Coordinates of C-alpha atoms in Angstrom, one line a residue:
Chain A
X1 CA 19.6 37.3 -18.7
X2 CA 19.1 33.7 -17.1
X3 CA 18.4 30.7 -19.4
X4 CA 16.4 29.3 -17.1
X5 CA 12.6 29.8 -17.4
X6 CA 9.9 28.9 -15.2
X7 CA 5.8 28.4 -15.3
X8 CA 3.0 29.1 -13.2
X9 CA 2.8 25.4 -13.5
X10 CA 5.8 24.7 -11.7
X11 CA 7.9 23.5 -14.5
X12 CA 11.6 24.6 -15.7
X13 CA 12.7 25.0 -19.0
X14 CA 16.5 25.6 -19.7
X15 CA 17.6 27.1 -22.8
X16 CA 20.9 25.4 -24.3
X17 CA 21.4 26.9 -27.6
X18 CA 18.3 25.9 -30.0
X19 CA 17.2 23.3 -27.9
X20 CA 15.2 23.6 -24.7
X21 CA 15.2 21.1 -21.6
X22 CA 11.9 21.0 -19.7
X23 CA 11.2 19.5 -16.3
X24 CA 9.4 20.3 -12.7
X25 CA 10.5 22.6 -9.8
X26 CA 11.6 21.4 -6.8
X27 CA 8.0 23.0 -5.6
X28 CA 6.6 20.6 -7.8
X29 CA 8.1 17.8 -7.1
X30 CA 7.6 18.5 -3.0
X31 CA 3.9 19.1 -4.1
X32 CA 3.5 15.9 -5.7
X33 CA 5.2 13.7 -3.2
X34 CA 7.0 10.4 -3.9
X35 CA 7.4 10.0 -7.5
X36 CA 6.7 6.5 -8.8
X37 CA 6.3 6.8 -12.7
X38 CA 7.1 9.3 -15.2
X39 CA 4.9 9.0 -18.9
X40 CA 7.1 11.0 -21.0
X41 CA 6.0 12.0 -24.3
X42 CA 7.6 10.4 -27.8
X43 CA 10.7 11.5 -29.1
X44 CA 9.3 13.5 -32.5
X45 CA 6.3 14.6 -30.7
X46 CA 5.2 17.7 -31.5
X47 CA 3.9 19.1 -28.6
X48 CA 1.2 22.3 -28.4
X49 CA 1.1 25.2 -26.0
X50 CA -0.9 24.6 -22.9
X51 CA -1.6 20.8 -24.3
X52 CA -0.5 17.4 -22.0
X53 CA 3.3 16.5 -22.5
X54 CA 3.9 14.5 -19.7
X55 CA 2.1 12.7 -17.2
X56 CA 3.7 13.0 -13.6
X57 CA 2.5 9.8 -11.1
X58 CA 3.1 9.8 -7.8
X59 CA 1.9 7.1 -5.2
X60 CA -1.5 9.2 -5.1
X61 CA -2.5 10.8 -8.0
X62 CA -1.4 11.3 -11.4
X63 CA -0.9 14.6 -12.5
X64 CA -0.9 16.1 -16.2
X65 CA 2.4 18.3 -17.1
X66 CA 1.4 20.9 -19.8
X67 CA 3.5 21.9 -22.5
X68 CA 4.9 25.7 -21.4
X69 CA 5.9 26.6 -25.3
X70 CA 5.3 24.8 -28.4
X71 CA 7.7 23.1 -30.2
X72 CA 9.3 19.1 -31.0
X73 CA 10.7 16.8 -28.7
X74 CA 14.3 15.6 -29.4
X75 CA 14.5 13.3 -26.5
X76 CA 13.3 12.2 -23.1
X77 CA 15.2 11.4 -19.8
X78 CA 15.1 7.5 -20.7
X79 CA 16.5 6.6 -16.8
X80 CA 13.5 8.3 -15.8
X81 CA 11.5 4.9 -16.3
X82 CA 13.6 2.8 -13.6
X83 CA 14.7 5.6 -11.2
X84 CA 11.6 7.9 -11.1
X85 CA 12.4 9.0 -7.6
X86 CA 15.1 10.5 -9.6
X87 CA 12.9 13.9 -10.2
X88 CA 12.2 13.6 -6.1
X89 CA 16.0 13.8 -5.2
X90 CA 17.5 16.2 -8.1
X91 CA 14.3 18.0 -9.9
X92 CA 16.4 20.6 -11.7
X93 CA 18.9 18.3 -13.3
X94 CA 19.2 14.5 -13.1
X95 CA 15.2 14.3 -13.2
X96 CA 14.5 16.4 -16.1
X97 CA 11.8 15.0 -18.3
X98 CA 12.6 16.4 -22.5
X99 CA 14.4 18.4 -24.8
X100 CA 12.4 20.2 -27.5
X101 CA 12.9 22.3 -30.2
X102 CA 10.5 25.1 -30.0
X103 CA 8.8 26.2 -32.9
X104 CA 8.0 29.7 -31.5
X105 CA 11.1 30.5 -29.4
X106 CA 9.2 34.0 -28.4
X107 CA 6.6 32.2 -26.2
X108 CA 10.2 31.5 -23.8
X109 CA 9.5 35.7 -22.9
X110 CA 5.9 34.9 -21.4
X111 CA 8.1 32.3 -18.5
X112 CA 9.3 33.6 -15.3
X113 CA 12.9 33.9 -14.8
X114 CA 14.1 32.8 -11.4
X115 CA 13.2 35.4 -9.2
X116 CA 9.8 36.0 -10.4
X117 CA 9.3 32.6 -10.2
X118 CA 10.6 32.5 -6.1
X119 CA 8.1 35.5 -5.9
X120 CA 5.4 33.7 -7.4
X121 CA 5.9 30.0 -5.3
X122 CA 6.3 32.7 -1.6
X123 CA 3.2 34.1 -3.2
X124 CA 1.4 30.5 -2.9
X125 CA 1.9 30.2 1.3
Chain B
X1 CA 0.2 19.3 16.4
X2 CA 0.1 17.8 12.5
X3 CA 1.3 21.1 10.9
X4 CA 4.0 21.1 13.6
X5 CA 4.9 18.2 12.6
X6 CA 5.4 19.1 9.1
X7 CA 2.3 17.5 7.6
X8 CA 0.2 18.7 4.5
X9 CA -3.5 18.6 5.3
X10 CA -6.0 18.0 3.1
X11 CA -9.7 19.0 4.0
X12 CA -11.5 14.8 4.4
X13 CA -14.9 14.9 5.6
X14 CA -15.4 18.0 7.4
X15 CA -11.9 17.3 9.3
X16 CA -8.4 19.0 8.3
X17 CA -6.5 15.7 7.7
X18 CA -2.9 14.9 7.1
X19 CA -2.4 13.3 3.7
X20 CA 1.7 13.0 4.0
X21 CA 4.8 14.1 7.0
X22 CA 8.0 15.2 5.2
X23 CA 9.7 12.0 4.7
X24 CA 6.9 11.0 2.4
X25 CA 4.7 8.4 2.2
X26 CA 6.9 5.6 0.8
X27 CA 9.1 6.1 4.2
X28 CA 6.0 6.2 6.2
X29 CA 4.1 3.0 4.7
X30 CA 7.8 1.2 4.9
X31 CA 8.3 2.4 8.4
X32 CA 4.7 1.1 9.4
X33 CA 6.3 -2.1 7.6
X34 CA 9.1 -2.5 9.9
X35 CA 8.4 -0.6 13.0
X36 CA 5.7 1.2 13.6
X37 CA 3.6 4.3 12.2
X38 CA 1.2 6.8 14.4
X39 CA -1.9 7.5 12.6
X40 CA -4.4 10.0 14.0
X41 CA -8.1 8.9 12.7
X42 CA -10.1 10.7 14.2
X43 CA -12.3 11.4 11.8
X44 CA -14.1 8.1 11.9
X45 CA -17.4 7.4 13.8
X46 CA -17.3 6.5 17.4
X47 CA -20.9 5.7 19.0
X48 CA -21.9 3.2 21.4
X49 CA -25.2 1.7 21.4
X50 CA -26.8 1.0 25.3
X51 CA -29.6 -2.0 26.1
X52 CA -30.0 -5.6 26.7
X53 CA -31.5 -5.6 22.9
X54 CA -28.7 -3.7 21.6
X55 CA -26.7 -6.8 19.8
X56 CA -29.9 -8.3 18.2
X57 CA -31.4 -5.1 17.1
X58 CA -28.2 -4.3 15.7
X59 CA -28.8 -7.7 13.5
X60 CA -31.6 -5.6 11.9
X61 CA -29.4 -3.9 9.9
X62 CA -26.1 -5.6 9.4
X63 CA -25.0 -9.1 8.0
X64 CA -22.8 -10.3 10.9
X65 CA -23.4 -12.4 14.4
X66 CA -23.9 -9.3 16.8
X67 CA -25.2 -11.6 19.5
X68 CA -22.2 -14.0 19.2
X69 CA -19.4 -11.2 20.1
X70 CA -17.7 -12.5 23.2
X71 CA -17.3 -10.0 25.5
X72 CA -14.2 -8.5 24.9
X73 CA -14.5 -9.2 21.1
X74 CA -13.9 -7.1 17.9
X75 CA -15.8 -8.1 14.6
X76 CA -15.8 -6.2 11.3
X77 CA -19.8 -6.2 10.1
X78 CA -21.4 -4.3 7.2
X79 CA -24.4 -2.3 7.1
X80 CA -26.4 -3.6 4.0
X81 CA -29.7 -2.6 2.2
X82 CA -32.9 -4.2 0.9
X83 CA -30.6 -4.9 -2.0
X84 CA -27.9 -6.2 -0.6
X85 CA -25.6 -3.1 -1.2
X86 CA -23.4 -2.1 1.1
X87 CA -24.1 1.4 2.9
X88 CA -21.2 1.0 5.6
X89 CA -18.7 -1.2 7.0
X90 CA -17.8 -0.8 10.8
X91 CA -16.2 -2.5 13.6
X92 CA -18.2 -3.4 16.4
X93 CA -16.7 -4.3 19.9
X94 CA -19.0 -5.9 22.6
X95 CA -17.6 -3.5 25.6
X96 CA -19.7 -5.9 28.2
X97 CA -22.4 -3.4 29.0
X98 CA -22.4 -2.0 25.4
X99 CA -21.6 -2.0 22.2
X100 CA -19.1 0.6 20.9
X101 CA -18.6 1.1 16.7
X102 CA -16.1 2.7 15.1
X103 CA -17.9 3.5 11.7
X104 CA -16.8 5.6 8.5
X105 CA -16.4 9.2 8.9
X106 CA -18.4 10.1 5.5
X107 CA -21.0 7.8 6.7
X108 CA -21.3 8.5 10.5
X109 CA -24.0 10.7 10.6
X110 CA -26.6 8.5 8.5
X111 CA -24.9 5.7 10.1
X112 CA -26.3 7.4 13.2
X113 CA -29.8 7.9 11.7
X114 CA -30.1 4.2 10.5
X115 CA -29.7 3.2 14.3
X116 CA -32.0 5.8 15.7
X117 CA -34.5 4.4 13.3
X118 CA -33.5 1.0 14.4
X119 CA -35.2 1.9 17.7
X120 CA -31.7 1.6 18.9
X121 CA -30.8 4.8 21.2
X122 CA -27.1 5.3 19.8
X123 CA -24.7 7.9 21.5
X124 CA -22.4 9.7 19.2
X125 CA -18.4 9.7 21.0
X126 CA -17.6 13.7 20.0
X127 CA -14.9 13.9 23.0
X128 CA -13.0 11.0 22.1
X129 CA -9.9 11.1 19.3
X130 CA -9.1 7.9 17.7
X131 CA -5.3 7.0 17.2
X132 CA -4.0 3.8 15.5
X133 CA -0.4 2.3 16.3
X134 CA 0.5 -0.1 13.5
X135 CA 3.3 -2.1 12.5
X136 CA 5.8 -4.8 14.2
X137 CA 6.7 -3.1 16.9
X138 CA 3.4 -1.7 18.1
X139 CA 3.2 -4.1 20.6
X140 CA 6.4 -3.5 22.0
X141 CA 6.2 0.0 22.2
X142 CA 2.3 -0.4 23.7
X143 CA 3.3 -2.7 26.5
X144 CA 5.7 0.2 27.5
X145 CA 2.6 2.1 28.8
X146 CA 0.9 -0.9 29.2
X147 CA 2.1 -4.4 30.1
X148 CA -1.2 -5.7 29.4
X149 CA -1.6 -4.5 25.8
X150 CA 1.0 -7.2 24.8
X151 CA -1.2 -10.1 25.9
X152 CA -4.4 -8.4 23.5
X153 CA -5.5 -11.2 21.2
X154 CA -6.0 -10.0 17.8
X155 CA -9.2 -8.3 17.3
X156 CA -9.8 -7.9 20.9
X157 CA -10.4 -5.1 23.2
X158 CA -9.6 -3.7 26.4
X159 CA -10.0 -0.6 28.9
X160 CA -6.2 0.0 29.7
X161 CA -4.9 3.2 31.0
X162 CA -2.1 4.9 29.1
X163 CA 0.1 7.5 30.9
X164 CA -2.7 8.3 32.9
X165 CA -5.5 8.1 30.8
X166 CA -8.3 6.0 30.3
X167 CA -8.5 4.4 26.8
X168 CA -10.3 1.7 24.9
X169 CA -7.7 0.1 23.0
X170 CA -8.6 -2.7 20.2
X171 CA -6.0 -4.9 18.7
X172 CA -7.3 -4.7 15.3
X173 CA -6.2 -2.6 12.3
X174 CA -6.3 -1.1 8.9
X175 CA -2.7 -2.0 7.6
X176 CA -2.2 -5.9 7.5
X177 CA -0.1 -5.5 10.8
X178 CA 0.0 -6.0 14.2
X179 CA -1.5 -2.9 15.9
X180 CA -3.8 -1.4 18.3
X181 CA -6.4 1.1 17.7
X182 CA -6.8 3.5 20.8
X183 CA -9.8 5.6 21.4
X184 CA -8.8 8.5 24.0
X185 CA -10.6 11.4 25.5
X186 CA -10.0 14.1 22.9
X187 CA -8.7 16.7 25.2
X188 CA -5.8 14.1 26.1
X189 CA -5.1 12.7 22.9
X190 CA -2.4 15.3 21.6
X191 CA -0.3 14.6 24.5
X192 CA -0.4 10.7 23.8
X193 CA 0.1 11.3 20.2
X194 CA 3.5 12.9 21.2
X195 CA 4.1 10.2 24.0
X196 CA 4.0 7.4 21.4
X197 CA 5.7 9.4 18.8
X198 CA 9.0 10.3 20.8
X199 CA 9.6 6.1 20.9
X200 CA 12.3 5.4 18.8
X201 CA 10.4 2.9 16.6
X202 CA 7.4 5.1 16.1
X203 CA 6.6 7.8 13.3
X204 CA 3.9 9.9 12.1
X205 CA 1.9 8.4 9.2
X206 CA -0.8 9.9 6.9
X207 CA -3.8 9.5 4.9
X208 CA -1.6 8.3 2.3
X209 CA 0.3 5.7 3.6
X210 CA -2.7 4.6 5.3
X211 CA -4.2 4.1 1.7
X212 CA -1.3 2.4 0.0
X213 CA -1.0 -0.1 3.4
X214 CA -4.5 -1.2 3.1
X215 CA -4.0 -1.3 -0.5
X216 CA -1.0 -3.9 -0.2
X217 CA -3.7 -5.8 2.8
X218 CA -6.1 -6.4 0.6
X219 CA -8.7 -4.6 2.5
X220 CA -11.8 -2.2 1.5
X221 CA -11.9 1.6 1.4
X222 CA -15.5 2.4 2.1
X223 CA -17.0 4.5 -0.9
X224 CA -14.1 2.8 -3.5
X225 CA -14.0 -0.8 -3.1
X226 CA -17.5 -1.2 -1.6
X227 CA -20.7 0.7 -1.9
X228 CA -23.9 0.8 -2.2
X229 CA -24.3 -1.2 -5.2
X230 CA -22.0 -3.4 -3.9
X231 CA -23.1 -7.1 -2.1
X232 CA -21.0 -8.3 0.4
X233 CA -20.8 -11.4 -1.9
X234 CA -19.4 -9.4 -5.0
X235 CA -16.8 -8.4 -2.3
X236 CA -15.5 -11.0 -1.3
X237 CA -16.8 -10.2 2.2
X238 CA -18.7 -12.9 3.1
X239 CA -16.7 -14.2 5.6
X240 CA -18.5 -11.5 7.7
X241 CA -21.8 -13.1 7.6
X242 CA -21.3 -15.4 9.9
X243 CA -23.2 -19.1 10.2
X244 CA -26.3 -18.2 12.1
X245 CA -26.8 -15.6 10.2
X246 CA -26.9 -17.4 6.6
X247 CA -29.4 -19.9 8.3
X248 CA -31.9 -17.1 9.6
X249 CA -31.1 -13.9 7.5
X250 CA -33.3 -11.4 9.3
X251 CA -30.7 -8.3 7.4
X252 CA -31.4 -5.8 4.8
X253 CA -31.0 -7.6 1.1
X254 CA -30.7 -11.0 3.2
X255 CA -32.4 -13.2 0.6
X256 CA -30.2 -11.4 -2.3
X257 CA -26.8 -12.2 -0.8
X258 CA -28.2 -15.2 0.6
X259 CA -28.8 -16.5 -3.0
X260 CA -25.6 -14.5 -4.5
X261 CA -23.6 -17.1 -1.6
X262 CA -25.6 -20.4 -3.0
X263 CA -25.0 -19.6 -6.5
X264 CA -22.5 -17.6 -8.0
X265 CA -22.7 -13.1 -8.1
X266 CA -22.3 -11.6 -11.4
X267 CA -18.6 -10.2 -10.8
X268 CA -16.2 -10.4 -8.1
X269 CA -13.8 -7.9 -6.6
X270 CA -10.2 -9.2 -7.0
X271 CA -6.7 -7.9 -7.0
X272 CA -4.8 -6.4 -10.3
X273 CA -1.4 -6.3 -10.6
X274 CA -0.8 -4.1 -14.4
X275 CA 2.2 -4.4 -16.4
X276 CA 5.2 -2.0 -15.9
X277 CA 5.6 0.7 -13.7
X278 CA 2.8 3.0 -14.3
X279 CA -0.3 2.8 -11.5
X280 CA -3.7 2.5 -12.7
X281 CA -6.3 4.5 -11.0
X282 CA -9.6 4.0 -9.5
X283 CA -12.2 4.6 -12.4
X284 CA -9.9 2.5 -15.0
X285 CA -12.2 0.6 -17.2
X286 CA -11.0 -3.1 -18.3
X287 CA -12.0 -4.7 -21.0
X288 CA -10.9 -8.7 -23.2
X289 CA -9.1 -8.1 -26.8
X290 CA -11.9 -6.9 -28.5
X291 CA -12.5 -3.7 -26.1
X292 CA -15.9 -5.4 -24.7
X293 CA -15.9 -4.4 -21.0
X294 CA -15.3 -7.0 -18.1
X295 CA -15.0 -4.5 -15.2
X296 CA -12.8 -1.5 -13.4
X297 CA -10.5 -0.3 -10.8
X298 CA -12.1 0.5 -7.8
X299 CA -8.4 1.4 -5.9
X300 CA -5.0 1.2 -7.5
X301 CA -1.4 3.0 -6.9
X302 CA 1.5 1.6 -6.2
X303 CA 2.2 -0.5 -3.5
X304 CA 5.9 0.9 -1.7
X305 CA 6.3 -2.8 -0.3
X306 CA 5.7 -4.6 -3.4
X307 CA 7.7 -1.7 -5.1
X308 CA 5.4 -1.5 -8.1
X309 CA 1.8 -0.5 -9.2
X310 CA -1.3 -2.8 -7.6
X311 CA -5.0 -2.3 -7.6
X312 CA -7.9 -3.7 -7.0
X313 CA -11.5 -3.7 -8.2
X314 CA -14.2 -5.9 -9.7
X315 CA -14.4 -7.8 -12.7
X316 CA -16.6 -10.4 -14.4
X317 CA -17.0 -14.0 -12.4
X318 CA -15.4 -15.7 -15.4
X319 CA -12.8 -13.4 -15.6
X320 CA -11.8 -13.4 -11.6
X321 CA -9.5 -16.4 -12.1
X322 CA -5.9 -15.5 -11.1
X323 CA -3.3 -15.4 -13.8
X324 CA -5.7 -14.0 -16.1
X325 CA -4.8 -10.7 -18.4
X326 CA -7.3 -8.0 -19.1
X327 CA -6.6 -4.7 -20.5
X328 CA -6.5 -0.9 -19.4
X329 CA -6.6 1.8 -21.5
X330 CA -5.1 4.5 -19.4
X331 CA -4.4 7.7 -21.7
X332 CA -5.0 6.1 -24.9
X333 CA -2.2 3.3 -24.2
X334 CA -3.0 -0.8 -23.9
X335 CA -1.6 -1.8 -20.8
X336 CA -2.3 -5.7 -19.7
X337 CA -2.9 -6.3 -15.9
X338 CA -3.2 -9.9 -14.4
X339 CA -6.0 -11.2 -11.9
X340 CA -4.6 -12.1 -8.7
X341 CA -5.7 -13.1 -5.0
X342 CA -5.7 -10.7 -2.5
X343 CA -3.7 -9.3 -0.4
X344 CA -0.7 -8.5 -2.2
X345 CA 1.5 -8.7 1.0
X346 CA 0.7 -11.5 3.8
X347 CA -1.0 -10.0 6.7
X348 CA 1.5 -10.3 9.7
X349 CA -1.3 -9.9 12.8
X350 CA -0.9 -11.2 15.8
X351 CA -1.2 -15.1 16.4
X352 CA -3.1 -15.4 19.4

């Protein structure tokens, strides 16, 4: 079993012991274009299922990140605010956005693990 | 030939347009910057108006000196209403035995309507493409297939042939650079498109960089910036009402933004730079201190040459004075953002 997880929504959430790190897909990011500001949500946030966690601005649009599982977040990818091109160049590691605690770590079954998730983004076109 | 190219379209008034290539539309707005970009418009409105009457009826329904075009001449105009909004703004090119405009695509068709109505008899350009080459080296690269198109004042325009083909080109714009806008028989215009594109100083660019270019110019997106409940005064546009016709009026909403030029209008559209990193999007209210409202974001992003977020929009006249902070609200969060003249990067046309 991977501990890597992945939404419909495009995001990534990597299991490391109790604590969960969340960010976009690489199908995301390419999706979005050229990152330009990331509004990350407060460290001690509690953050709801299916409810805004992150905002994602790239120079066209902004677009809302929604929380994949419920739970707190422990901290945010501070070096996201001067190098948000960061989540452009290296999505799955140097740009990842928080780490959370989540309060219902059964909700993590619902993700994708990798290869569904590769069906589901050849699935798009 | 965009998908080939790599580019994701977007559906944009009827047409299948490319919004970005794969190097992105900071790469594309900084290449326009520095060399130059390829941008395929053609979308917009080409329709050329026939008659000895045509300039002056033309003055029936827009703010700007038709009769005074030199031949040869380019000048941006506006389409106004009875009161004094904007329906359209359009270029307008007296081509010697007519008058060719190159009008919104979103607006071509009543565009077309209005001049019918007119009594003018307009003819609708369907065969022709409409490429822009902007950016430093545009010129350069031109005069390759061209000699002549060097010697192009700005905001002229010529009949020059381009490896083989007939084309109206206009040295005029939608970036703050040096460029040339070339109207080309459709069924030849793919082959051009790849002529230009396999120079080495020339690469594709897209809707978006397209946006965030005119953006850092300081310049108007039709349906945004201006509208109809827009006056050309409120704008800032009133250098395209030129002299003769502030004497005689004789347009749609003429004594409205005759009076709105003697006195003062109500609010002004201006350039915002916000605090921090975060772009503030069209549709952002701002307001003083105390939350009372003083205007809004009419287009804002980030600007890749000015490497941080811009916008611009309309606020109150007695708030339009640069150096002045108002506030945004975006997502809950205060964010100040400071009045300041437009453009945000000097234009770099051609002197001449």
């Amino acid at each position: 079993m991977s501990d890597l997880r992945f939404s419909e929504d495009h995001e990534w959430l990597r299991i490391e012991g109790d604590t969960v790190v969340v960010g976009i897909t690489d199908y995301a990011q390419q999706q979005l274009g050229d990152i330009v500001f990331i509004d990350l949500p407060e460290v001690g946030k509690e953050v709801k299922k299916g409810e805004e966690a992150a905002v994602v601005e790239s120079v066209k649009a902004a677009s809302e990140v929604y929380a994949s599982i419920s739970g707190t977040v422990t901290e945010v990818n501070e070096s996201l605010a001067d190098e948000p091109a960061k989540v452009n160049m290296d999505p799955e590691n140097e740009g990842w956005f928080f780490k959370m605690k989540p309060s219902d770590p059964s909700e993590l079954e619902e993700l994708m693990e990798v290869s569904a998730y590769k069906d589901f983004v050849a699935g798009l076109g | 030939m965009h998908a080939d190219l790599g580019a994701r379209l977007v559906p944009f008034a009827g047409y299948e347009m490319p919004v970005q290539y794969p190097s992105g539309i900071i790469s594309e707005h900084k290449h326009c910057r520095a060399a130059a970009a390829l941008f395929d418009v053609s979308h917009m409105g080409q329709i050329e108006l026939f008659g000895d009457t045509a300039a002056r009826d033309l003055e029936a329904l827009v703010c700007g000196d038709m009769q005074g075009i030199a031949p040869g001449r380019v000048r941006y105009t506006l389409f106004t209403n009875d009161l004094g909004g904007i329906l359209d703004d359009l270029m307008v090119t007296n081509a010697g035995d007519r008058l060719y405009l190159v009008v919104n695509a979103a607006c071509k068709a009543a565009d077309f309507a209005r001049l019918e109505s007119a009594g003018l008899e307009p003819r609708m350009l369907e065969d022709r493409a409409l490429l822009a080459l902007q950016g430093p080296k545009a010129a350069e690269v031109l005069s390759r297939f061209a000699p002549e198109a060097a010697e192009m004042r700005f905001m002229s325009s010529a009949l020059l042939t381009l490896d083989g083909v007939p084309c109206r080109i206009s040295r005029s714009g939608y970036t703050g650079e040096d460029g040339y806008e070339i109207s080309v028989p459709a069924d030849a215009a793919e082959n051009l498109a790849r002529r230009l594109l396999a120079e080495d100083e020339v690469a594709p660019g897209g809707l978006g960089a397209r946006d965030s270019l005119r953006l850092e110019a300081g310049l108007c997106l039709y349906g945004h910036d201006i509208n109809e409940h827009t006056t050309p005064v409120e704008a800032g546009l009133t250098w395209a009402i030129q002299k003769r016709r502030r004497a005689e009026g004789g347009f749609p909403g003429d004594r409205i933004i005759l009076a709105q030029l003697s006195s003062q209008p109500e609010r002004r559209r201006v350039g915002f730079i916000p605090e921090g990193r975060a772009p503030l999007r069209e549709g952002t209210a701002l307001t003083d201190s105390n939350g009372v409202n003083l205007g809004g974001i009419t287009s804002g992003g980030f600007g890749p040459s000015v490497g941080g977020p811009i916008a611009m929009g309309y606020a109150l006249t007695a708030w339009t004075t640069p150096g002045l902070s108002l506030i945004a609200s975006p997502r809950g969060k205060e964010v100040p953002v400071k009045v300041t003249t437009l453009p945000f990067v000097a234009p770099n046309y051609h002197r001449g």
